[in-house]
Amino acid sequence: MKIAILSRNPKLYSTRRLVEAATQRGHEARVIDVLRCYMNIASHRPTIHYKGEELGPYDAVIPRIGASVTFYGTAVLRQFEMVNTFSLNESVAITRARDKLRSLQLLARKGIGLPVTGFAHAPDDVHDLIKMLGGAPLVIKLLEGTQGIGVVLTETDQAAESVIEAFMGLKANILAQEYIREAGGADIRCLVIGDKVVAAMKRQAKPGEFRSNLHRGGTATLVRITPEERSTAVRAAAILGLNVAGVDILRSNHGPVVMEVNSSPGLEGIERATGKDIAGLMIQFIERNAGVRSGRTRGQG
Ligand code: ADP
Ligand code: MG
């Protein structure tokens, strides 16, 4: 098969591994910088051009679209979908996952356990919002944040109120969430491919930190997950319509709660922690599904 990997940087671990896994399994893989694609949105013969050439047909595309290029990246991916290239994750599913409010609302509608979460627009409503969420401690998050940047723990109602007001003053979109203290600075990353959790790791925040992101100094270890965690992760990915997802779960007193669903999960941490060939499993999923489901939209809303 001819497989296009949409990635801005061929040197990234995940990109290199995907090229390696595809080549090993006898496919032709090419890394394409999504920001250098330009398109003709014609209804009779839509085309994708790249650095002066028209891209020939690909059997499958693996989107590895960074959070900062979601808008243009998903537009390029839609163009691949228009020419019936199978996408490992569809553009609409990526768009759902990138919007934290939208994805939490979709998960809530289907009964997935979530931390109590709220959002508001007007500074006048902040006081009541905090009361509605049961008061501090609260975690305040920038909606567009990644890698733990823009995630703040506030221990008192006053601190929560001033942090929310400060973000609102900067015109930043935020959500406020119940702090799951009993998780002890740890979360579980479940790597879902299709209808299976193929690997799971526990990420533990460094001492004095509550954010477990590896980019914030967290450490990853292999973990056994419960059947409930397994089914929660698989359902969360399916509700958003993602074939491949990193589902982050907190172990709360009231069972597993989903914190976020990542549509381009990094491979380095999880392959190192579990010793599994995740890139190879992604390629195998493409082998089984490319051509069968091309162009179809899954998931809700
Ligand atoms: P990002 O998209 O920046 O990774 P997250 O929502 O995943 O943002 O939050 C970053 C980290 O902060 C999480 O991995 C987790 O360790 C911690 N965290 C986030 N929300 C909560 C919460 N409600 N309760 C406890 N810890 C949380
Ligand atoms: Mg996260």
PDB file of C-alpha atoms in Angstrom, residues 15 18 33 48 57 64 70 77 94 111 119 128 132 147 163 175 187 204 209 212 214 250 258 278 289:
ATOM      1  CA  THR A  15       6.811   9.727  12.720  1.00  0.00           C
ATOM      2  CA  LEU A  18       5.395   4.823  11.664  1.00  0.00           C
ATOM      3  CA  ASP A  33       4.271  18.333   5.745  1.00  0.00           C
ATOM      4  CA  ILE A  48      -3.858  17.808  -3.506  1.00  0.00           C
ATOM      5  CA  PRO A  57      -3.476   8.493  -5.030  1.00  0.00           C
ATOM      6  CA  ARG A  64      -0.255  13.323  13.002  1.00  0.00           C
ATOM      7  CA  THR A  70      -5.552  21.709  13.675  1.00  0.00           C
ATOM      8  CA  LEU A  77      -7.113  15.676   5.730  1.00  0.00           C
ATOM      9  CA  ILE A  94     -10.008  14.832  15.235  1.00  0.00           C
ATOM     10  CA  GLY A 111     -22.855   8.184  30.122  1.00  0.00           C
ATOM     11  CA  PHE A 119     -17.586  26.479  31.921  1.00  0.00           C
ATOM     12  CA  ASP A 128     -21.760  30.915  40.964  1.00  0.00           C
ATOM     13  CA  MET A 132     -22.059  24.904  41.178  1.00  0.00           C
ATOM     14  CA  GLN A 147       1.223  19.013  27.398  1.00  0.00           C
ATOM     15  CA  VAL A 163      -7.395  32.565  38.021  1.00  0.00           C
ATOM     16  CA  LEU A 175     -13.086  25.067  31.745  1.00  0.00           C
ATOM     17  CA  ASP A 187      -3.319   9.063  35.419  1.00  0.00           C
ATOM     18  CA  GLN A 204       3.067   9.714  37.685  1.00  0.00           C
ATOM     19  CA  GLU A 209       3.488  18.496  40.815  1.00  0.00           C
ATOM     20  CA  SER A 212       1.420  13.783  35.113  1.00  0.00           C
ATOM     21  CA  LEU A 214       5.714  13.368  30.483  1.00  0.00           C
ATOM     22  CA  LEU A 250      -8.120   9.285  36.403  1.00  0.00           C
ATOM     23  CA  VAL A 258     -12.070  10.288  31.464  1.00  0.00           C
ATOM     24  CA  ILE A 278       2.283   0.269  18.673  1.00  0.00           C
ATOM     25  CA  ASN A 289      -9.625  -1.513   7.194  1.00  0.00           C
TER      26      ASN A 289
END
